CSV table of C-alpha atoms in Angstrom, one decimal:
chain,number,residue,atom,x,y,z
I,1,MET,CA,-2.0,17.4,-18.2
I,2,GLU,CA,0.6,20.1,-17.7
I,3,SER,CA,1.0,21.5,-14.2
I,4,HIS,CA,0.8,25.2,-13.6
I,5,ILE,CA,4.0,26.6,-12.0
I,6,ASN,CA,3.4,29.4,-9.5
I,7,GLN,CA,6.2,31.9,-10.4
I,8,GLN,CA,5.5,34.1,-7.4
I,9,ARG,CA,5.8,31.2,-5.0
I,10,LEU,CA,8.9,30.0,-6.8
I,11,PHE,CA,10.6,33.3,-6.4
I,12,GLN,CA,9.5,33.7,-2.8
I,13,SER,CA,11.0,30.2,-2.0
I,14,PHE,CA,14.2,31.1,-3.8
I,15,ARG,CA,14.6,34.5,-2.0
I,16,GLU,CA,14.0,32.9,1.4
I,17,LEU,CA,16.4,30.0,0.8
I,18,VAL,CA,19.1,32.3,-0.6
I,19,SER,CA,18.9,34.4,2.7
I,20,ILE,CA,20.0,31.3,4.6
I,21,ASP,CA,23.8,30.9,4.9
I,22,SER,CA,24.8,27.4,3.9
I,23,PRO,CA,28.6,27.2,3.1
I,24,SER,CA,29.9,23.6,2.8
I,25,PHE,CA,29.9,21.8,6.2
I,26,SER,CA,27.5,24.5,7.7
I,27,GLU,CA,24.2,23.6,6.1
I,28,ARG,CA,22.2,23.1,9.4
I,29,ASN,CA,19.8,26.0,8.9
I,30,MET,CA,19.2,25.1,5.2
I,31,ALA,CA,18.5,21.5,6.1
I,32,ASP,CA,16.0,22.5,8.8
I,33,SER,CA,14.2,24.8,6.4
I,34,LEU,CA,14.1,22.1,3.6
I,35,LYS,CA,12.8,19.5,6.0
I,36,GLN,CA,9.8,21.6,6.9
I,37,ARG,CA,9.1,22.4,3.2
I,38,LEU,CA,9.3,18.8,2.2
I,39,VAL,CA,7.1,17.6,5.0
I,40,LYS,CA,4.5,20.3,4.1
I,41,ILE,CA,4.4,18.9,0.6
I,42,GLY,CA,3.8,15.4,1.9
I,43,PHE,CA,7.2,13.8,1.8
I,44,SER,CA,8.6,11.5,4.6
I,45,VAL,CA,12.0,12.9,5.3
I,46,GLU,CA,15.1,11.6,7.1
I,47,GLU,CA,18.5,13.1,7.7
I,48,ASP,CA,21.5,10.8,7.8
I,49,ASP,CA,24.5,10.8,10.1
I,50,VAL,CA,27.1,12.2,7.6
I,51,ALA,CA,27.7,15.3,9.6
I,52,GLU,CA,29.8,13.5,12.2
I,53,LYS,CA,31.7,11.7,9.4
I,54,ILE,CA,32.8,14.8,7.5
I,55,GLY,CA,33.0,17.3,10.3
I,56,GLY,CA,29.9,19.2,9.3
I,57,ASN,CA,26.8,20.3,11.2
I,58,SER,CA,24.1,18.7,8.9
I,59,GLY,CA,23.5,15.4,7.2
I,60,ASN,CA,22.1,14.6,3.8
I,61,LEU,CA,18.3,14.8,3.4
I,62,PHE,CA,16.5,11.9,1.8
I,63,ALA,CA,12.8,12.3,1.1
I,64,VAL,CA,10.1,9.9,-0.3
I,65,LEU,CA,6.7,10.7,-1.7
I,66,PRO,CA,4.4,7.9,-3.0
I,67,GLY,CA,3.0,8.2,-6.5
I,68,GLN,CA,-0.2,7.4,-8.3
I,69,LEU,CA,1.2,6.2,-11.6
I,70,ASP,CA,2.3,2.6,-12.1
I,71,ALA,CA,5.9,3.4,-12.8
I,72,PRO,CA,9.3,3.1,-10.9
I,73,PRO,CA,10.4,6.0,-8.8
I,74,LEU,CA,12.6,8.7,-10.1
I,75,LEU,CA,15.4,10.3,-8.0
I,76,LEU,CA,15.8,14.1,-8.0
I,77,CYS,CA,19.0,15.4,-6.6
I,78,GLY,CA,20.4,18.8,-5.7
I,79,HIS,CA,22.8,20.1,-3.1
I,80,MET,CA,22.4,22.4,-0.1
I,81,ASP,CA,25.8,24.0,0.2
I,82,THR,CA,27.3,27.0,-1.6
I,83,VAL,CA,30.8,28.2,-2.2
I,84,ALA,CA,32.3,31.4,-0.6
I,85,PRO,CA,31.7,34.3,-0.2
I,86,ALA,CA,28.3,33.1,1.0
I,87,VAL,CA,27.4,34.9,4.2
I,88,GLY,CA,24.6,37.5,4.0
I,89,LYS,CA,23.3,36.6,0.5
I,90,GLN,CA,20.4,38.5,-1.0
I,91,ALA,CA,18.3,37.7,-4.1
I,92,ILE,CA,17.5,40.9,-6.0
I,93,LEU,CA,14.8,40.5,-8.7
I,94,GLU,CA,15.0,42.9,-11.7
I,95,PRO,CA,11.9,43.8,-13.8
I,96,ASP,CA,13.1,41.5,-16.7
I,97,GLY,CA,13.2,38.5,-14.4
I,98,ARG,CA,16.9,38.4,-13.8
I,99,ILE,CA,17.9,37.6,-10.2
I,100,HIS,CA,21.3,38.5,-8.8
I,101,SER,CA,23.1,39.1,-5.5
I,102,ALA,CA,24.0,42.5,-4.0
I,103,GLY,CA,27.4,42.0,-5.6
I,104,ASP,CA,29.5,41.2,-2.5
I,105,THR,CA,28.5,37.5,-2.3
I,106,ILE,CA,27.6,34.7,-4.6
I,107,LEU,CA,23.9,34.3,-5.2
I,108,GLY,CA,23.5,30.6,-4.5
I,109,ALA,CA,21.6,29.7,-7.6
I,110,ASP,CA,24.2,26.9,-7.6
I,111,ASP,CA,22.3,24.9,-6.4
I,112,LEU,CA,19.2,26.7,-5.0
I,113,SER,CA,17.6,27.3,-8.4
I,114,ALA,CA,17.5,23.5,-8.7
I,115,VAL,CA,16.3,22.9,-5.1
I,116,CYS,CA,13.4,25.5,-5.6
I,117,ALA,CA,12.5,24.1,-9.0
I,118,ILE,CA,12.1,20.6,-7.4
I,119,LEU,CA,10.0,21.9,-4.6
I,120,GLU,CA,7.7,24.0,-6.8
I,121,ALA,CA,7.3,21.2,-9.4
I,122,VAL,CA,6.1,18.7,-6.8
I,123,THR,CA,4.0,21.2,-4.9
I,124,SER,CA,2.2,22.1,-8.1
I,125,LEU,CA,1.5,18.5,-9.0
I,126,GLU,CA,0.2,17.8,-5.5
I,127,GLU,CA,-2.1,20.8,-5.2
I,128,GLN,CA,-3.5,20.3,-8.7
I,129,GLY,CA,-4.1,16.6,-8.1
I,130,ILE,CA,-2.0,15.5,-11.1
I,131,PRO,CA,-0.9,11.9,-10.9
I,132,HIS,CA,2.8,11.3,-10.8
I,133,ARG,CA,5.4,8.6,-10.3
I,134,PRO,CA,6.8,7.8,-6.8
I,135,ILE,CA,9.4,10.4,-6.1
I,136,GLU,CA,12.7,10.2,-4.2
I,137,VAL,CA,14.6,13.4,-3.4
I,138,LEU,CA,18.2,13.6,-2.2
I,139,PHE,CA,19.5,17.0,-1.0
I,140,THR,CA,23.2,16.6,-0.3
I,141,VAL,CA,25.7,18.5,1.9
I,142,ALA,CA,29.3,19.4,1.0
I,143,GLU,CA,28.8,18.8,-2.8
I,144,GLU,CA,31.2,21.6,-3.5
I,145,THR,CA,34.0,19.8,-1.8
I,146,TYR,CA,34.2,17.0,-4.3
I,147,GLY,CA,30.9,15.4,-3.1
I,148,ASP,CA,31.9,14.6,0.5
I,149,GLY,CA,28.2,14.4,1.5
I,150,VAL,CA,27.0,12.0,-1.2
I,151,LEU,CA,30.2,9.9,-0.8
I,152,ASN,CA,29.0,9.0,2.7
I,153,PHE,CA,25.4,8.4,1.9
I,154,ASP,CA,23.8,5.0,2.5
I,155,PHE,CA,22.6,4.1,-1.0
I,156,ARG,CA,20.6,1.1,0.3
I,157,LYS,CA,17.9,3.6,1.0
I,158,ILE,CA,17.3,4.5,-2.6
I,159,ARG,CA,14.9,2.4,-4.7
I,160,ALA,CA,15.2,4.5,-7.9
I,161,LYS,CA,17.4,3.3,-10.7
I,162,GLU,CA,17.3,6.5,-12.6
I,163,ALA,CA,18.2,10.0,-11.4
I,164,TYR,CA,18.1,13.6,-12.5
I,165,VAL,CA,20.8,15.7,-10.9
I,166,LEU,CA,20.0,19.4,-11.3
I,167,ASP,CA,23.4,21.0,-11.2
I,168,TYR,CA,24.5,22.2,-14.7
I,169,ASP,CA,25.0,25.8,-15.9
I,170,GLY,CA,24.1,25.2,-19.6
I,171,PRO,CA,21.0,26.5,-21.5
I,172,ILE,CA,17.7,25.1,-20.3
I,173,GLY,CA,17.1,21.9,-22.1
I,174,SER,CA,20.8,20.9,-22.1
I,175,ALA,CA,22.3,18.1,-19.9
I,176,ALA,CA,25.7,16.5,-19.2
I,177,ILE,CA,25.7,12.8,-19.9
I,178,ALA,CA,29.4,12.3,-19.1
I,179,ALA,CA,31.9,13.7,-16.6
I,180,PRO,CA,35.5,13.0,-15.7
I,181,THR,CA,37.6,11.2,-13.2
I,182,ILE,CA,39.5,13.8,-11.1
I,183,LEU,CA,42.7,12.7,-9.5
I,184,MET,CA,44.5,15.0,-7.1
I,185,PHE,CA,48.2,14.3,-6.7
I,186,GLN,CA,51.0,15.4,-4.4
I,187,VAL,CA,54.7,14.9,-5.0
I,188,THR,CA,57.3,15.6,-2.3
I,189,VAL,CA,60.9,15.7,-3.6
I,190,ASN,CA,63.6,15.4,-0.9
I,191,GLY,CA,67.1,16.5,-1.8
I,192,LYS,CA,70.0,17.7,0.3
I,193,SER,CA,70.6,21.1,1.8
I,194,SER,CA,73.9,22.9,1.6
I,195,HIS,CA,75.3,26.4,1.5
I,196,ALA,CA,74.5,27.8,-1.9
I,197,GLY,CA,77.5,30.1,-1.9
I,198,PHE,CA,80.3,28.0,-0.4
I,199,ALA,CA,79.3,24.4,-1.2
I,200,PRO,CA,76.5,24.1,-3.7
I,201,GLU,CA,78.0,21.0,-5.2
I,202,LYS,CA,77.4,19.2,-1.8
I,203,GLY,CA,73.7,19.8,-2.1
I,204,ILE,CA,70.9,18.3,-4.1
I,205,SER,CA,68.3,20.8,-5.1
I,206,ALA,CA,64.8,19.5,-4.7
I,207,ILE,CA,63.4,22.4,-6.7
I,208,CYS,CA,65.7,21.7,-9.6
I,209,ALA,CA,64.8,18.0,-9.5
I,210,ALA,CA,61.1,18.8,-9.4
I,211,ALA,CA,61.5,21.3,-12.3
I,212,ALA,CA,63.4,18.7,-14.4
I,213,ALA,CA,60.6,16.2,-13.9
I,214,ILE,CA,57.9,18.7,-14.6
I,215,SER,CA,59.6,19.7,-17.8
I,216,LYS,CA,59.3,16.2,-19.1
I,217,ILE,CA,55.6,15.8,-18.4
I,218,PRO,CA,53.0,17.2,-20.8
I,219,SER,CA,50.5,19.4,-19.1
I,220,GLY,CA,47.4,21.4,-20.1
I,221,ARG,CA,45.1,19.6,-22.4
I,222,VAL,CA,47.1,16.5,-22.9
I,223,ALA,CA,44.4,14.7,-25.0
I,224,PRO,CA,41.0,15.6,-26.3
I,225,ASN,CA,39.5,13.9,-23.2
I,226,ALA,CA,42.2,14.7,-20.6
I,227,THR,CA,43.9,17.5,-18.8
I,228,LEU,CA,46.9,17.6,-16.4
I,229,ASN,CA,47.7,20.6,-14.3
I,230,PHE,CA,50.6,21.5,-11.9
I,231,GLY,CA,48.7,23.9,-9.7
I,232,ARG,CA,51.1,24.5,-6.8
I,233,ILE,CA,54.8,24.4,-6.2
I,234,GLU,CA,56.6,25.3,-3.0
I,235,GLY,CA,60.0,24.7,-1.6
I,236,GLY,CA,63.2,26.2,-0.1
I,237,LEU,CA,63.9,28.3,2.9
I,238,LEU,CA,66.5,31.0,2.0
I,239,THR,CA,68.2,32.1,-1.2
I,240,ASN,CA,71.6,31.0,0.1
I,241,ILE,CA,70.5,27.5,0.9
I,242,VAL,CA,70.2,24.6,-1.7
I,243,PRO,CA,66.6,23.6,-1.2
I,244,GLU,CA,66.2,20.3,0.5
I,245,THR,CA,62.4,19.9,-0.1
I,246,CYS,CA,60.0,20.7,-2.9
I,247,LEU,CA,56.2,20.1,-2.8
I,248,VAL,CA,54.3,19.8,-6.1
I,249,LYS,CA,50.5,19.6,-6.2
I,250,GLY,CA,48.2,19.2,-9.1
I,251,GLU,CA,45.3,17.3,-10.7
I,252,ILE,CA,44.5,15.0,-13.6
I,253,ARG,CA,41.0,14.9,-15.3
I,254,SER,CA,39.8,12.5,-17.9
I,255,THR,CA,36.5,11.1,-19.0
I,256,ASP,CA,38.3,7.8,-19.4
I,257,HIS,CA,39.1,6.6,-15.9
I,258,PRO,CA,41.8,4.0,-17.0
I,259,TYR,CA,43.5,6.8,-19.1
I,260,ALA,CA,43.5,9.1,-16.1
I,261,MET,CA,45.2,6.4,-14.1
I,262,GLN,CA,47.8,5.9,-16.9
I,263,LEU,CA,48.6,9.6,-16.9
I,264,LEU,CA,49.2,9.3,-13.1
I,265,ALA,CA,51.4,6.3,-13.5
I,266,ASN,CA,53.5,8.1,-16.2
I,267,LEU,CA,53.9,11.1,-13.9
I,268,GLU,CA,55.0,8.9,-11.0
I,269,GLU,CA,57.5,7.1,-13.2
I,270,THR,CA,59.0,10.3,-14.6
I,271,PHE,CA,59.4,11.8,-11.1
I,272,ARG,CA,61.1,8.7,-9.8
I,273,GLN,CA,63.4,8.4,-12.7
I,274,VAL,CA,64.5,12.0,-12.7
I,275,CYS,CA,65.0,12.2,-9.0
I,276,ALA,CA,67.0,8.9,-9.0
I,277,GLU,CA,69.4,10.4,-11.6
I,278,VAL,CA,70.3,13.3,-9.3
I,279,GLY,CA,70.2,11.4,-6.0
I,280,ALA,CA,66.9,12.9,-4.7
I,281,GLU,CA,64.1,10.9,-3.1
I,282,VAL,CA,60.5,11.2,-4.0
I,283,GLU,CA,57.2,10.5,-2.2
I,284,ILE,CA,54.0,10.5,-4.3
I,285,THR,CA,50.4,10.3,-3.1
I,286,HIS,CA,47.1,10.7,-4.9
I,287,ARG,CA,43.4,10.7,-4.2
I,288,CYS,CA,40.6,10.0,-6.7
I,289,MET,CA,38.1,12.8,-5.9
I,290,ILE,CA,35.4,11.6,-8.3
I,291,HIS,CA,35.2,8.7,-10.8
I,292,ALA,CA,34.2,9.2,-14.5
I,293,TYR,CA,30.8,8.2,-15.7
I,294,ALA,CA,29.1,8.1,-19.1
I,295,THR,CA,25.4,7.6,-19.6
I,296,PRO,CA,24.5,6.3,-23.0
I,297,GLU,CA,22.6,8.7,-25.2
I,298,ASP,CA,19.9,6.1,-26.0
I,299,SER,CA,19.3,5.2,-22.4
I,300,PRO,CA,15.7,5.7,-21.0
I,301,VAL,CA,16.8,8.4,-18.5
I,302,VAL,CA,18.3,10.5,-21.4
I,303,GLN,CA,15.5,10.0,-23.9
I,304,ARG,CA,12.8,10.8,-21.3
I,305,TYR,CA,14.5,14.1,-20.6
I,306,LEU,CA,14.8,15.0,-24.3
I,307,ARG,CA,11.1,14.2,-24.9
I,308,VAL,CA,9.9,16.3,-22.0
I,309,CYS,CA,12.1,19.2,-23.0
I,310,ARG,CA,11.0,19.1,-26.6
I,311,SER,CA,7.4,18.9,-25.6
I,312,LEU,CA,7.9,22.2,-23.9
I,313,GLY,CA,9.4,23.7,-27.0
I,314,LEU,CA,12.9,23.7,-25.7
I,315,GLU,CA,16.0,23.1,-27.8
I,316,THR,CA,18.1,20.2,-26.4
I,317,GLU,CA,21.8,19.5,-26.2
I,318,LEU,CA,23.8,16.6,-24.7
I,319,VAL,CA,27.3,17.4,-23.6
I,320,THR,CA,30.4,16.0,-21.9
I,321,THR,CA,31.5,18.2,-19.0
I,322,PHE,CA,34.9,18.4,-17.3
I,323,GLY,CA,33.4,19.2,-13.9
I,324,GLY,CA,32.1,16.8,-11.3
I,325,SER,CA,28.8,16.5,-9.5
I,326,ASP,CA,26.9,14.2,-7.2
I,327,ASN,CA,26.0,12.2,-10.3
I,328,ASN,CA,29.5,10.8,-10.5
I,329,VAL,CA,28.8,9.0,-7.2
I,330,LEU,CA,25.3,8.0,-8.1
I,331,ALA,CA,26.7,6.2,-11.2
I,332,LEU,CA,29.1,4.2,-9.1
I,333,HIS,CA,26.1,2.9,-7.2
I,334,GLY,CA,24.4,1.7,-10.3
I,335,ILE,CA,22.0,4.6,-10.7
I,336,SER,CA,21.7,5.8,-14.3
I,337,GLY,CA,21.5,9.6,-14.4
I,338,ILE,CA,22.2,12.9,-16.1
I,339,VAL,CA,23.1,16.4,-14.9
I,340,ALA,CA,20.4,18.7,-16.2
I,341,ALA,CA,20.6,22.5,-16.7
I,342,SER,CA,19.2,24.2,-13.6
I,343,ALA,CA,19.1,27.9,-14.4
I,344,MET,CA,22.4,29.0,-12.9
I,345,HIS,CA,25.0,31.2,-14.6
I,346,ALA,CA,28.5,32.7,-13.7
I,347,CYS,CA,28.6,30.2,-10.8
I,348,HIS,CA,31.3,30.5,-8.1
I,349,THR,CA,31.5,34.3,-8.7
I,350,CYS,CA,29.9,37.4,-7.2
I,351,SER,CA,28.4,37.9,-10.7
I,352,GLU,CA,26.3,34.7,-10.4
I,353,TYR,CA,22.7,35.1,-11.6
I,354,THR,CA,19.6,33.2,-12.5
I,355,THR,CA,16.3,34.2,-14.1
I,356,LEU,CA,12.7,33.6,-13.0
I,357,PRO,CA,11.6,32.4,-16.5
I,358,GLU,CA,14.4,29.9,-16.6
I,359,MET,CA,13.7,28.6,-13.1
I,360,THR,CA,10.1,28.2,-14.1
I,361,GLN,CA,11.1,26.2,-17.2
I,362,VAL,CA,13.2,23.9,-15.0
I,363,ALA,CA,10.2,23.4,-12.7
I,364,ARG,CA,8.1,22.5,-15.7
I,365,ILE,CA,10.7,20.0,-16.9
I,366,VAL,CA,10.8,18.3,-13.5
I,367,ALA,CA,7.0,18.1,-13.3
I,368,GLY,CA,7.0,16.7,-16.8
I,369,LEU,CA,9.5,14.0,-15.9
I,370,LEU,CA,7.5,13.0,-12.9
I,371,CYS,CA,4.3,12.6,-14.9
I,372,THR,CA,5.8,10.1,-17.4
I,373,THR,CA,5.3,6.3,-17.2
I,374,ASP,CA,8.0,5.2,-19.6
C-alpha cells in the first residue's frame, strides 16, 4: 500500500522551517520546532548535550517511533544547520513548483528538503494507518562544519544497523555509496629574517623554502581517487625584510584512506627535506576531518533503496562523491548507509533551489523504505 503524500502540507512545513534561522552552532529555534513536530507525529524525542561540547546552542535530536512490521529499525538522518548567508530566509514557490529564496540568502533546502520529506513521509504513514518498520531519526547540528554535531553523538543510543542519510544534490533516485577521507594540513616554515637590501645572504626566506617544497608536490587531481590542494599561503612582513615565517594550509581528499595518509606523509617528507637543505625549520600539523567509507553495491541498504526507487518509476544511479556527510561518521560506528538525493540544487549559493514535485518524490521514497520488511 503506497502512502499519499500531502504536497500542501509538505510545502507549508518547508516554508515554516526555512523561515527559522539556523546557521551552524545556532540551531536552537530549529531544534525546538522539530521537537514539537516529531512529538506530534508520535516520536519520543531526546536532545543530547553536544551544544556545550562544540560551543553551540543546541544538541542533536534523536527520535524513536515504534513500528508494526516485524523488521529491524531503519535510521533516517538529516541536519538542522545551514551555511551563510542564512538570516532572513524565505521560500518562494513558483507556479511550476520551483522553490527558491529571495536571492539575498541561501534557501536552506540543504538540508530542510530532507528534513521535511522525512516528517511528511512518517506523518502520512501514521495518519493512513499503514504499517511500517521501527523508525529512528537523527537530526544533527553543525553538519556543515565537517560533522561536528554527529562526531559528538552517543551512538550507543542507536539500534538501527542501516541508515539513509538524505543529503545529496543529485537527481532523485541517485545516491552516494562512497565518500572520501578529508585531511586538513598546516605547514609552518621558520626561516631567518634579515634586511633584504643590505644583507639578504644572512637571511633564510621562509617563503622561498615553502615555494620550493610546493613546487615538488603534485597538486590538483593527483590520482583518479584523490586530490591535493594548497589553499592558503601567507608570510612576510615588509618588502625589505627576508621573510622569517610562511604558513601553508591545504587539504587532501581520497576515497582510499590509507592513500590519503600516504599523500600526507609524502608532503611532510618533502617539506622537511627541502627546508633542511636551506637551513629552515618546519612544523606540520594535520586533522582528519572525515574518514572515507564505501558501502558495497550489493548490500541490503543499497538494494532496498534501488528497489523502492524503481517501484516509483525513478531512474537510479549510484555514485562516489568527493564531499563528506554525516554518513562518514555513521560508517565508523558500524552503521551501513548511503547518502540519498534529497531535492536540493545549487547548494551553498544564493541561487539554491528545490522543487515541490522532487520533495514529494523524496517523501515517497522514504515512506517506501519504511514499509519494507527485507
